[in-house]
Amino acid sequence: MNLVEKIKTGDVRSIARFITLIEKRDSESIEAIKKIYPQCGRAHLIGITGPPGVGKSCLVAALIRKLRQENRSVGVLAVDPTSPFSGGALLGDRARMMEISGDKEIFIRSLASRGAKGGLSAAVNDAADILDVSGKDVILIETVGVGQGEVDIARLAHTVLLVLMPGYGDTLQAMKAGIMEIADFFVVNKSDKPGADETVAELTTVQNFQPNRGNGDRWAIPIVKTSAVTGAGIDDLVSSIFKHYQFIRDRSLLTQKNKERRTRQFLDILTQRIRDEFMEVLKTDPALQRWVKKIGTLELDPYSASEQVIDLIKEAREQRRGSREESACH
Amino acid sequence: MNLVEKIKTGDVRSIARFITLIEKRDSESIEAIKKIYPQCGRAHLIGITGPPGVGKSCLVAALIRKLRQENRSVGVLAVDPTSPFSGGALLGDRARMMEISGDKEIFIRSLASRGAKGGLSAAVNDAADILDVSGKDVILIETVGVGQGEVDIARLAHTVLLVLMPGYGDTLQAMKAGIMEIADFFVVNKSDKPGADETVAELTTVQNFQPNRGNGDRWAIPIVKTSAVTGAGIDDLVSSIFKHYQFIRDRSLLTQKNKERRTRQFLDILTQRIRDEFMEVLKTDPALQRWVKKIGTLELDPYSASEQVIDLIKEAREQRRGSREESACH
């Protein structure tokens, strides 16, 4: 049985191996991704994002427990380099982690951001597809909401939770980082700590600025207080998450989100391939070397250089169109 | 006198206006960048990077003062969203800030990361070129060293300072983020606080792993203790920074760094243009819409789709090459 067939059975070792290969951009694993692609689209993708220290990983653990009680299978992708999942065990939560690690219906994996330029988002997309085809009902994607790359990864989820904590003063930072705009839930975790009400008040102000909130096709962002440690608020959060999923499904917003995700994924892969191909050809092609040298020696500016390449692509597309071939971009 | 001529005279308002226009990707300002491009390459670009709270902005202020004492003109680009420069004044350092703000040989500007996908790195490159052509001797680029995008921005500098502080425990985080690999200096700021020696010891361990350190063409990364508040270590740091500049100039490493920067810049601009053009054409072209729809409905996987476009580009380049035109990529 090959890798593709094996992951469909939910085989844990095969899933792990497939993700490892896809992280390395191994060419055979990319051929395998092409094969599983038509079978994706069944899982509910949930993004959990927020600054370090707000207890995202503990919240993920609490969500896993609740989801398992409801008999849903769960995949977790931890993209956060500060996540204890990256170390293999939940800090201060080892007993519960053991409970989780014995369950075959849970698959947890961290993805390294190091050196994965352009590749991290691609790896997360592919890993999510692998977990999807392996039969996981829900896939949790944990990212630290700092930097555009991280925001882009959170954006691939159907439901995005922005996690904050009392007194963190992070509301403004989160707004600056652009993560507020993509959140479907504001979660105030560690809500048993002092200052929870102030944080809720701050978030209510943000909430009130949301255009057309709760108006027809606009989801009204709930503010949910939780304590991942005591378990307070977790049941409500999970049922609200599924209400959100129902909301977007009922309005074809799910289809729209999937379409946007796939278009971005295609453009990410395409532009990374263009970079890779360019650097590869540059190694051996003297004509290209001469041309690039001009950019380095300030004879040719990078904007004009880009325009030359864009014109070349447009021209090629026109020629294709002219010859009426049913092919790329047609 | 047009904008290009005016910035050459160092006119502060024209520099500010030019950077504002280029941040918005205004098309006329891009034409202006093309014009100034051949006159770039005189300034020394220094990257100052590190986690929030280590005192990067105070260090920048201390560097400015020292550089001005040496009669060097200074440009500052603050890309760090947590930088007090973004607010227009140095936190807790207003008196010194006033001293700075009265000096025509200093230009300070913050660049927002919000919503500048692909564009932030482009904006920083262009802003650095504008300051370069305006006659600034040294350009300081402050970034928070978290996330690949931020690391890429630091990479455009000739000399990169990784700033840490005692007891922060950030050494490991910095290593994970890949910022260690591009640092030319490890700066332990706030070195009057307890734990400075431990941090130096940690960094010495990292330093010892540097391949071929101090061996011919390899710069041995110094560990410099500073206190931006008391001014301790600043003079040594500045003279070491200029030793590094001399070191890379003597070994044509400067030319190499510039070449790599410009190649990356070109690829950033090209790939962003490809994305923009694609989304633009997608709005009106039914054939492209049908093709993209297939990706969204899982009929066509994004890898195969990318390969189709790459093949189209290769084919176009071959045709060009065949017709022996001296043009794009030739």
XYZ file of C-alpha atoms in Angstrom:
660
model
C 0.000 0.000 0.000
C 1.485 3.357 -0.937
C 1.699 6.518 1.187
C -1.500 8.029 -0.239
C -3.541 4.896 0.493
C -2.011 4.583 3.963
C -2.829 8.112 5.095
C -6.442 7.559 4.055
C -6.616 4.845 6.692
C -5.421 7.410 9.278
C -2.138 5.581 9.879
C -0.216 7.840 12.271
C 3.300 6.946 11.121
C 2.425 7.482 7.463
C 0.886 10.884 8.210
C 4.026 11.887 10.152
C 6.304 10.675 7.355
C 4.273 12.419 4.642
C 4.423 15.739 6.542
C 8.171 15.380 7.112
C 8.719 14.816 3.382
C 6.466 17.713 2.371
C 8.283 20.026 4.807
C 11.501 19.223 2.956
C 9.696 19.928 -0.341
C 10.598 16.397 -1.432
C 9.503 16.026 -5.066
C 7.808 12.628 -4.681
C 5.739 13.934 -1.765
C 4.606 16.849 -3.943
C 3.445 14.343 -6.575
C 1.541 12.599 -3.752
C -0.061 15.909 -2.690
C -1.322 16.362 -6.251
C -2.995 12.954 -5.972
C -4.758 13.621 -2.654
C -5.798 17.167 -3.600
C -9.200 16.256 -5.124
C -10.158 14.470 -1.879
C -9.576 17.462 0.413
C -12.178 19.826 1.771
C -13.898 17.781 4.433
C -12.175 19.088 7.587
C -12.972 22.213 9.586
C -9.808 24.342 9.890
C -9.523 26.442 13.043
C -6.744 28.998 13.490
C -5.607 29.850 17.023
C -3.433 32.948 17.043
C -2.190 35.533 19.510
C 0.959 36.843 21.208
C 3.311 34.531 23.135
C 2.353 33.906 26.769
C -1.434 34.161 26.485
C -1.817 30.405 26.880
C -2.599 29.381 23.287
C -1.153 25.903 23.721
C -3.115 25.234 26.911
C -6.221 26.449 25.126
C -5.459 24.078 22.241
C -5.140 21.225 24.757
C -8.497 22.183 26.317
C -10.126 22.331 22.864
C -8.709 18.901 22.001
C -10.241 17.380 25.154
C -13.652 18.876 24.456
C -13.584 17.870 20.792
C -12.612 14.310 21.720
C -15.527 14.172 24.218
C -17.743 14.995 21.248
C -16.054 12.127 19.418
C -14.446 14.331 16.770
C -10.959 13.418 15.530
C -8.411 16.221 15.783
C -5.246 17.279 13.971
C -2.991 19.996 15.396
C -0.376 21.984 13.493
C 1.754 24.177 15.785
C 3.511 26.840 13.710
C 4.353 28.898 16.785
C 8.096 28.522 17.526
C 7.379 29.344 21.195
C 4.743 26.618 21.447
C 5.475 23.849 23.940
C 4.078 21.465 21.304
C 7.288 22.155 19.417
C 9.150 20.527 22.289
C 6.822 17.542 22.160
C 5.108 18.076 25.524
C 2.764 20.633 27.026
C 4.624 22.664 29.620
C 3.118 22.117 33.078
C 0.515 19.856 31.576
C 2.397 16.622 31.139
C -0.279 14.411 32.716
C -2.930 15.657 30.316
C -0.454 15.419 27.450
C -0.034 11.710 28.193
C -3.810 11.303 27.977
C -3.713 13.023 24.578
C -0.714 11.127 23.249
C -2.342 7.730 23.782
C -5.308 8.613 21.551
C -5.074 7.522 17.886
C -7.700 10.061 16.864
C -5.354 12.924 17.723
C -2.385 13.904 15.592
C -0.118 16.730 16.806
C 2.725 18.146 14.780
C 4.893 21.249 14.969
C 6.191 22.922 11.816
C 9.429 24.887 12.012
C 9.524 28.424 10.676
C 13.305 28.405 10.447
C 14.695 28.685 6.979
C 11.335 27.947 5.425
C 11.124 31.149 3.390
C 8.010 30.999 1.259
C 7.896 27.366 2.216
C 6.298 27.614 5.639
C 2.900 28.707 4.385
C 3.141 26.051 1.656
C 4.061 23.380 4.209
C 1.141 24.331 6.477
C -1.309 24.224 3.565
C -0.052 20.791 2.534
C 0.053 19.422 6.083
C -3.535 20.591 6.587
C -4.521 18.796 3.363
C -2.773 15.611 4.536
C -4.627 15.695 7.882
C -7.862 16.474 6.043
C -7.527 13.430 3.769
C -6.433 11.294 6.743
C -9.958 11.834 8.070
C -9.460 14.391 10.837
C -12.734 16.229 11.507
C -11.117 19.329 12.961
C -7.645 20.750 12.335
C -6.281 23.281 14.821
C -3.527 25.560 13.513
C -1.641 27.408 16.255
C 0.384 30.466 15.198
C 1.863 33.427 17.026
C 0.136 36.449 15.491
C 3.233 38.525 14.822
C 4.388 39.333 11.316
C 2.629 39.193 7.982
C 3.642 35.599 7.308
C 1.969 34.404 10.479
C -1.186 36.366 9.728
C -1.283 34.761 6.278
C -1.095 31.296 7.813
C -3.971 32.036 10.218
C -5.957 33.256 7.208
C -6.139 29.769 5.699
C -8.422 28.611 8.523
C -12.228 28.695 8.253
C -12.560 29.987 11.821
C -9.896 32.225 13.399
C -9.557 32.692 17.175
C -7.538 35.672 18.368
C -6.378 34.792 21.888
C -5.422 37.512 24.381
C -5.158 37.652 28.167
C -6.070 40.235 30.847
C -3.698 43.124 31.311
C -1.551 42.182 28.410
C -2.195 45.515 26.708
C -1.875 43.713 23.431
C -5.085 44.823 21.827
C -3.346 47.726 20.133
C -0.387 45.582 19.038
C -2.759 43.024 17.564
C -4.545 45.792 15.665
C -1.244 47.067 14.284
C -0.304 43.580 13.144
C -3.526 43.328 11.142
C -4.663 40.192 12.946
C -7.867 41.815 14.284
C -9.265 42.032 10.769
C -9.238 38.279 10.258
C -10.456 37.195 13.706
C -13.867 35.489 14.025
C -13.551 35.251 17.820
C -11.854 37.343 20.482
C -10.870 34.944 23.263
C -9.818 36.396 26.619
C -7.910 33.482 28.112
C -6.687 33.339 31.736
C -9.916 35.238 32.473
C -9.642 34.340 36.170
C -6.762 36.839 36.400
C -7.324 40.495 37.340
C -8.145 42.874 34.512
C -10.302 40.507 32.429
C -13.212 42.955 32.362
C -10.968 45.799 31.153
C -9.692 43.609 28.317
C -13.275 42.673 27.414
C -14.173 46.377 27.437
C -11.266 47.208 25.107
C -12.320 44.444 22.750
C -15.940 45.612 22.865
C -14.753 48.966 21.539
C -12.984 47.213 18.668
C -16.045 45.024 18.109
C -18.269 48.088 17.793
C -16.176 49.351 14.891
C -16.792 46.172 12.903
C -18.763 47.189 9.809
C -22.269 45.693 9.498
C -21.728 43.410 12.479
C -24.264 40.642 12.753
C -26.019 42.125 9.753
C -27.077 39.365 7.345
C -23.861 37.961 5.896
C -21.562 39.541 8.512
C -20.609 37.412 11.477
C -20.735 39.370 14.772
C -17.415 38.628 16.505
C -18.127 37.202 19.986
C -15.870 37.968 22.935
C -15.393 34.737 24.899
C -13.804 34.535 28.348
C -11.965 31.265 28.997
C -9.586 29.687 31.438
C -7.791 26.818 29.762
C -6.502 25.684 33.166
C -9.873 25.511 35.009
C -11.781 24.691 31.840
C -14.155 27.651 32.268
C -15.735 28.846 29.029
C -14.337 26.025 26.876
C -17.695 24.302 26.261
C -19.262 27.602 25.186
C -16.307 28.402 22.957
C -16.497 25.047 21.163
C -20.243 25.317 20.572
C -19.791 28.901 19.291
C -17.036 27.713 16.941
C -19.417 25.222 15.374
C -22.113 27.913 15.123
C -19.601 29.969 13.156
C -18.895 27.013 10.854
C -22.622 26.592 10.276
C -22.974 30.346 9.681
C -20.345 30.420 6.928
C -21.629 27.203 5.345
C -25.185 28.528 5.181
C -24.028 31.647 3.322
C -21.526 30.078 0.890
C -18.860 32.028 2.782
C -17.115 28.688 3.282
C -16.803 28.210 -0.478
C -15.578 31.790 -0.790
C -12.947 31.298 1.951
C -11.758 28.050 0.368
C -11.502 29.698 -3.037
C -9.465 32.596 -1.639
C -7.206 30.192 0.267
C -6.521 28.145 -2.847
C -5.831 31.208 -5.006
C -3.309 32.509 -2.438
C -1.791 29.044 -2.124
C -1.376 28.837 -5.900
C 0.256 32.295 -6.025
C 2.576 31.383 -3.106
C 3.689 28.206 -4.850
C 4.011 29.935 -8.210
C 6.105 32.843 -6.917
C 8.339 30.514 -4.882
C 8.841 28.332 -7.966
C 9.707 31.408 -10.016
C 12.341 32.388 -7.417
C 13.766 28.851 -7.281
C 13.829 28.437 -11.060
C 15.421 31.857 -11.458
C 18.220 31.088 -8.973
C 18.734 27.681 -10.604
C 18.982 29.033 -14.161
C 21.190 31.875 -12.877
C 23.838 29.340 -11.831
C 24.566 28.222 -15.386
C 23.140 30.761 -17.827
C 25.717 33.430 -18.824
C 23.078 35.638 -20.512
C 20.964 35.745 -17.346
C 24.096 36.311 -15.254
C 25.010 39.361 -17.376
C 21.482 40.722 -17.033
C 21.363 40.273 -13.228
C 24.853 41.756 -12.900
C 23.454 44.973 -14.372
C 20.966 45.171 -11.466
C 23.785 44.671 -8.957
C 25.976 47.322 -10.573
C 23.038 49.791 -10.587
C 22.863 49.960 -14.403
C 19.384 48.408 -14.451
C 16.896 49.156 -11.676
C 14.865 46.255 -10.248
C 11.532 47.851 -11.228
C 12.405 48.122 -14.910
C 13.883 44.616 -14.749
C 10.595 43.266 -13.331
C 8.625 45.056 -16.027
C 10.728 43.366 -18.707
C 9.872 39.949 -17.273
C 6.176 40.806 -16.837
C 6.031 41.925 -20.482
C 7.629 38.640 -21.517
C 4.967 36.665 -19.598
C 2.119 38.748 -21.013
C 3.447 38.299 -24.526
C 3.713 34.537 -24.024
C 0.144 34.396 -22.782
C -1.086 36.404 -25.749
C 0.694 34.032 -28.137
C -0.869 31.034 -26.412
C -4.252 32.662 -26.568
C -3.659 33.401 -30.256
C -2.836 29.786 -30.995
C -6.052 28.863 -29.119
C -4.446 26.021 -27.233
C -6.389 24.799 -24.256
C -3.599 25.027 -21.748
C -2.023 27.081 -18.976
C -4.158 30.000 -17.899
C -6.810 29.145 -20.474
C 13.208 71.676 -9.205
C 11.689 68.218 -9.198
C 11.567 65.700 -6.351
C 14.683 63.824 -7.516
C 16.767 67.024 -7.669
C 15.414 68.208 -4.332
C 16.268 65.045 -2.398
C 19.830 65.267 -3.726
C 20.137 68.571 -1.838
C 19.074 66.727 1.344
C 15.809 68.672 1.640
C 14.007 67.089 4.601
C 10.436 67.732 3.435
C 11.130 66.301 -0.019
C 12.701 63.162 1.474
C 9.665 62.711 3.750
C 7.259 63.212 0.854
C 9.151 60.841 -1.442
C 9.104 58.074 1.220
C 5.373 58.611 1.850
C 4.659 58.249 -1.867
C 6.850 55.169 -2.236
C 5.174 53.529 0.781
C 1.860 53.889 -1.069
C 3.509 52.356 -4.175
C 2.559 55.536 -6.050
C 3.477 54.999 -9.720
C 5.185 58.365 -10.238
C 7.386 57.788 -7.207
C 8.417 54.434 -8.651
C 9.442 56.201 -11.853
C 11.475 58.565 -9.642
C 13.144 55.604 -7.883
C 14.220 54.281 -11.280
C 15.910 57.642 -11.917
C 17.811 57.782 -8.629
C 18.823 54.115 -8.729
C 22.144 54.572 -10.580
C 23.261 57.098 -7.933
C 22.804 54.765 -4.951
C 25.487 52.768 -3.199
C 27.339 55.395 -1.176
C 25.744 54.929 2.276
C 26.649 52.387 4.939
C 23.520 50.435 5.899
C 23.385 49.182 9.479
C 20.648 46.832 10.675
C 19.666 46.896 14.370
C 17.518 43.929 15.247
C 16.380 42.019 18.325
C 13.318 41.203 20.431
C 11.033 43.947 21.838
C 12.172 45.443 25.135
C 15.935 45.088 24.768
C 16.363 48.818 24.205
C 16.958 48.911 20.442
C 15.522 52.406 20.066
C 17.639 53.820 22.918
C 20.654 52.164 21.328
C 19.751 53.765 17.994
C 19.548 57.154 19.740
C 22.987 56.568 21.326
C 24.454 55.569 17.953
C 22.995 58.698 16.338
C 24.676 60.928 18.934
C 28.058 59.266 18.480
C 27.806 59.332 14.680
C 26.891 63.035 14.759
C 29.896 63.740 17.012
C 31.974 62.199 14.220
C 30.190 64.535 11.822
C 28.453 61.774 9.882
C 24.924 62.380 8.610
C 22.384 59.762 9.678
C 19.150 58.328 8.335
C 16.957 56.071 10.480
C 14.255 53.702 9.252
C 12.240 52.157 12.097
C 10.394 49.081 10.829
C 9.696 47.842 14.344
C 5.991 48.399 15.164
C 6.888 48.498 18.873
C 9.532 51.185 18.313
C 8.875 54.480 20.080
C 10.150 56.145 16.884
C 6.853 55.030 15.354
C 5.138 57.326 17.827
C 7.417 60.177 16.837
C 9.328 60.503 20.121
C 11.747 58.397 22.128
C 10.038 57.062 25.216
C 11.670 58.413 28.379
C 14.211 60.190 26.267
C 12.335 63.249 25.109
C 15.065 65.729 25.962
C 17.600 63.880 23.838
C 14.992 63.458 21.124
C 14.626 67.239 20.955
C 18.368 67.532 20.467
C 18.109 65.042 17.615
C 15.054 66.570 15.991
C 16.704 69.981 15.606
C 19.556 68.552 13.529
C 19.156 68.750 9.724
C 21.732 65.997 9.235
C 19.415 63.462 10.886
C 16.345 62.018 9.208
C 14.133 59.611 11.180
C 11.206 57.751 9.722
C 9.046 54.819 10.740
C 7.612 52.434 8.168
C 4.389 50.600 8.980
C 4.236 46.842 8.571
C 0.459 46.814 8.520
C -1.090 45.675 5.296
C 2.181 46.015 3.429
C 2.314 42.433 2.206
C 5.353 42.020 -0.001
C 5.481 45.769 0.013
C 7.229 46.365 3.335
C 10.557 44.959 2.233
C 10.180 46.869 -1.045
C 9.374 50.102 0.808
C 12.404 49.710 3.106
C 14.704 49.069 0.145
C 13.393 52.149 -1.637
C 13.455 54.361 1.469
C 17.079 53.309 2.070
C 17.896 54.258 -1.539
C 16.196 57.645 -1.104
C 18.212 58.370 2.080
C 21.360 57.132 0.332
C 20.894 59.515 -2.600
C 19.954 62.335 -0.198
C 23.540 62.095 1.051
C 23.184 60.300 4.388
C 26.498 58.645 5.321
C 24.961 56.025 7.581
C 21.465 54.533 7.480
C 20.223 52.716 10.579
C 17.416 50.205 10.002
C 15.659 49.111 13.194
C 13.602 45.902 13.025
C 12.220 43.497 15.585
C 13.890 40.191 14.768
C 10.779 38.027 14.769
C 9.463 36.379 11.635
C 11.047 35.690 8.287
C 10.008 39.019 6.779
C 11.824 40.948 9.493
C 14.935 38.822 9.094
C 14.871 39.529 5.358
C 14.756 43.259 6.006
C 17.738 43.097 8.373
C 19.566 41.169 5.677
C 19.668 44.177 3.345
C 22.089 45.975 5.689
C 25.869 45.783 5.275
C 26.370 45.403 9.035
C 23.791 43.659 11.240
C 23.634 44.129 15.026
C 21.675 41.568 17.017
C 20.675 43.290 20.252
C 19.846 41.279 23.381
C 19.758 42.084 27.098
C 20.772 40.248 30.291
C 18.430 37.579 31.582
C 16.142 37.777 28.624
C 16.743 34.121 27.776
C 16.277 35.071 24.158
C 19.413 33.567 22.747
C 17.636 30.348 21.874
C 14.617 32.164 20.427
C 16.912 34.270 18.256
C 18.619 31.122 17.013
C 15.273 29.569 16.136
C 14.271 32.651 14.213
C 17.389 32.409 12.063
C 18.580 35.875 12.997
C 21.844 34.613 14.566
C 23.084 33.518 11.149
C 23.013 37.027 9.716
C 24.391 38.927 12.744
C 27.798 40.614 12.471
C 27.660 41.778 16.105
C 26.106 40.427 19.273
C 25.242 43.449 21.425
C 24.343 42.875 25.079
C 22.497 46.087 25.891
C 21.452 47.125 29.435
C 24.713 45.444 30.465
C 24.620 47.227 33.845
C 21.762 44.897 34.812
C 22.360 41.578 36.586
C 23.064 38.581 34.397
C 25.113 40.330 31.696
C 28.027 37.923 32.090
C 25.737 34.894 31.735
C 24.313 36.310 28.504
C 27.847 36.972 27.230
C 28.772 33.381 28.136
C 25.764 32.027 26.229
C 26.686 34.108 23.206
C 30.315 32.982 23.435
C 29.082 29.404 23.051
C 27.179 30.408 19.911
C 30.210 32.367 18.682
C 32.433 29.299 19.049
C 30.198 27.382 16.665
C 30.705 29.957 13.918
C 32.542 28.153 11.095
C 36.024 29.530 10.244
C 35.591 32.467 12.580
C 38.143 35.201 12.051
C 39.758 33.000 9.439
C 40.704 35.071 6.370
C 37.419 36.092 4.771
C 35.251 35.227 7.793
C 34.426 38.054 10.188
C 34.707 36.960 13.840
C 31.463 38.143 15.486
C 32.333 40.371 18.471
C 30.226 40.390 21.623
C 29.838 44.003 22.745
C 28.409 45.069 26.113
C 26.588 48.409 26.013
C 24.327 50.564 28.089
C 22.448 52.944 25.846
C 21.318 54.903 28.928
C 24.766 55.491 30.509
C 26.530 55.468 27.140
C 28.924 52.691 28.183
C 30.352 50.715 25.283
C 28.847 52.931 22.559
C 32.164 54.406 21.381
C 33.694 50.931 21.082
C 30.631 49.641 19.262
C 30.744 52.450 16.693
C 34.444 52.018 15.993
C 33.945 48.225 15.670
C 31.080 48.813 13.231
C 33.392 50.817 10.987
C 36.073 48.119 11.283
C 33.466 45.670 10.003
C 32.647 47.979 7.078
C 36.359 48.204 6.237
C 36.670 44.422 6.585
C 33.906 43.684 4.058
C 35.128 46.407 1.655
C 38.682 45.023 1.660
C 37.434 41.562 0.702
C 34.821 42.519 -1.924
C 32.232 41.131 0.504
C 30.511 44.509 0.247
C 30.031 44.060 -3.511
C 28.796 40.528 -2.876
C 26.287 41.699 -0.222
C 25.019 44.467 -2.493
C 24.623 42.044 -5.391
C 22.646 39.601 -3.235
C 20.484 42.409 -1.870
C 19.645 43.648 -5.350
C 18.856 40.149 -6.668
C 16.474 39.538 -3.751
C 14.951 42.981 -4.225
C 14.349 42.284 -7.910
C 12.734 38.906 -7.119
C 10.558 40.511 -4.400
C 9.346 43.183 -6.815
C 8.867 40.700 -9.649
C 6.861 38.208 -7.589
C 4.713 40.958 -6.068
C 4.051 42.332 -9.569
C 3.106 38.863 -10.780
C 0.601 38.549 -7.899
C -0.832 42.012 -8.569
C -1.081 41.495 -12.327
C -2.662 38.090 -11.807
C -5.351 39.450 -9.459
C -5.961 42.354 -11.851
C -6.359 40.176 -14.946
C -8.482 37.735 -12.930
C -11.104 40.470 -12.428
C -11.989 40.680 -16.096
C -10.666 37.610 -17.910
C -13.265 34.782 -18.102
C -10.695 32.218 -19.320
C -8.431 32.885 -16.324
C -11.467 32.853 -14.013
C -12.452 29.386 -15.275
C -8.899 28.150 -14.778
C -8.625 29.498 -11.205
C -12.077 28.144 -10.372
C -10.720 24.659 -11.089
C -8.115 25.172 -8.332
C -10.813 26.276 -5.902
C -13.063 23.328 -6.702
C -10.116 20.926 -6.248
C -10.108 19.826 -9.929
C -6.644 21.301 -10.510
C -4.031 21.244 -7.761
C -1.960 24.411 -7.178
C 1.338 22.619 -7.903
C 0.297 21.453 -11.354
C -1.188 24.909 -11.971
C 2.149 26.537 -11.089
C 4.004 24.140 -13.361
C 1.761 25.145 -16.260
C 2.659 28.805 -15.732
C 6.391 28.060 -15.271
C 6.360 26.087 -18.535
C 4.706 29.031 -20.260
C 7.438 31.390 -19.020
C 10.224 28.993 -20.021
C 8.706 28.584 -23.456
C 8.457 32.351 -23.876
C 12.084 32.763 -22.875
C 13.175 30.075 -25.338
C 11.283 31.813 -28.142
C 12.899 35.129 -27.258
C 16.289 33.484 -27.162
C 15.535 31.867 -30.554
C 14.699 35.210 -32.104
C 17.996 36.539 -30.670
C 16.470 39.766 -29.459
C 18.558 41.648 -26.927
C 15.881 42.111 -24.334
C 14.450 40.799 -21.091
C 16.678 38.215 -19.433
C 19.200 38.381 -22.306
